[in-house]
Coordinates of C-alpha atoms in Angstrom, one line a residue:
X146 CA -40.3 -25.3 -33.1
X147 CA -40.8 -28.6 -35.0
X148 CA -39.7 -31.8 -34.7
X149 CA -38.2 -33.8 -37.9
X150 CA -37.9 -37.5 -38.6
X151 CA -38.0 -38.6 -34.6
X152 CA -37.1 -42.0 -34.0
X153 CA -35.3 -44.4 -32.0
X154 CA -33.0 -46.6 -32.4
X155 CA -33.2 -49.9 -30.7
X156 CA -32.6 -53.3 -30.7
X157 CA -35.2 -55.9 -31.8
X158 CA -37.7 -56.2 -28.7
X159 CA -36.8 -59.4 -27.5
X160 CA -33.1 -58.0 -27.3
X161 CA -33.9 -55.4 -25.0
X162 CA -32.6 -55.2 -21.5
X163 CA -33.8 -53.2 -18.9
X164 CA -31.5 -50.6 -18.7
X165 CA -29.9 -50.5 -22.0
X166 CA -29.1 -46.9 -23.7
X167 CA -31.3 -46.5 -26.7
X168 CA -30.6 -43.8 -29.2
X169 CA -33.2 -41.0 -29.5
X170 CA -32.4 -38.7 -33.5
X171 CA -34.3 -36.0 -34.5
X172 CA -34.3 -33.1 -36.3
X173 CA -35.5 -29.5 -34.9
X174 CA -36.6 -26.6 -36.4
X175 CA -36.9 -23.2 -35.1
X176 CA -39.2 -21.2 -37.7
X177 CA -39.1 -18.2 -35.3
X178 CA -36.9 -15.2 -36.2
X179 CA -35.7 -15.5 -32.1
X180 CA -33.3 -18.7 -31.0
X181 CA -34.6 -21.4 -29.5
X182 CA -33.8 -24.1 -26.4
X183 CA -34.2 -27.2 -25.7
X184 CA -33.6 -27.6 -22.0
X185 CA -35.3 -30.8 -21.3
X186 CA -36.7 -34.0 -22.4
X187 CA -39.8 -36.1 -20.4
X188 CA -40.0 -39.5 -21.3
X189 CA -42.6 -42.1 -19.3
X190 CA -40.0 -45.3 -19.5
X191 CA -36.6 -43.8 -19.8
X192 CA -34.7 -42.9 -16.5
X193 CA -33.1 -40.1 -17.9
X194 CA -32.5 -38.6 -21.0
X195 CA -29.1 -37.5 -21.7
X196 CA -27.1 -35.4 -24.9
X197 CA -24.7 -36.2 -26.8
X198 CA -23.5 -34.4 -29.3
X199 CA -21.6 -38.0 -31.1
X200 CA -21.9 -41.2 -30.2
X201 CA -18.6 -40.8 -28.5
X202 CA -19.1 -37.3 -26.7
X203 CA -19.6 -37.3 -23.4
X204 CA -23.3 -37.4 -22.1
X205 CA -24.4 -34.0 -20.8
X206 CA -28.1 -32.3 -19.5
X207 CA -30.1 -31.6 -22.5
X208 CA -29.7 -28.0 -23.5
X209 CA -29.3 -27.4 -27.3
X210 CA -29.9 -23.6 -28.8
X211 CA -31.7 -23.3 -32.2
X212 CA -30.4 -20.4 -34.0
X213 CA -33.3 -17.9 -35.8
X214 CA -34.8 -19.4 -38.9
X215 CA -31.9 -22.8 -38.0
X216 CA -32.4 -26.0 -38.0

């Protein structure tokens, strides 16, 4: 699996709020000839990390599949 063009998007630092939802984008990659899952995500200062498919799908557990040779 590999991870493409990760970043976030946030407002400029002094903006930020403790508490605010910041948009995590990134591409993945399965190079495998099996499907892949993404099932979780740690991060050290997020509370949670949540999916969302659009910014105006509802948030749901991470839990994406990769399809064979998908992106």
């Amino acid at each position: 699996m590999q991870l493409l063009h990760v970043h976030i998007l946030a407002p400029p630092m002094d903006q930020q709020k403790a508490g605010d939802d910041l948009g995590l984008y990134l591409t993945l990659v399965n190079n495998s000839d099996e499907p892949q899952e993404l099932d979780g995500v740690n991060a050290v200062h997020a509370e949670r990390v949540v999916y969302r498919a659009s910014p105006s799908a509802p948030r749901q557990a991470v839990k994406v599949t990769i399809p064979a040779r998908g992106t």
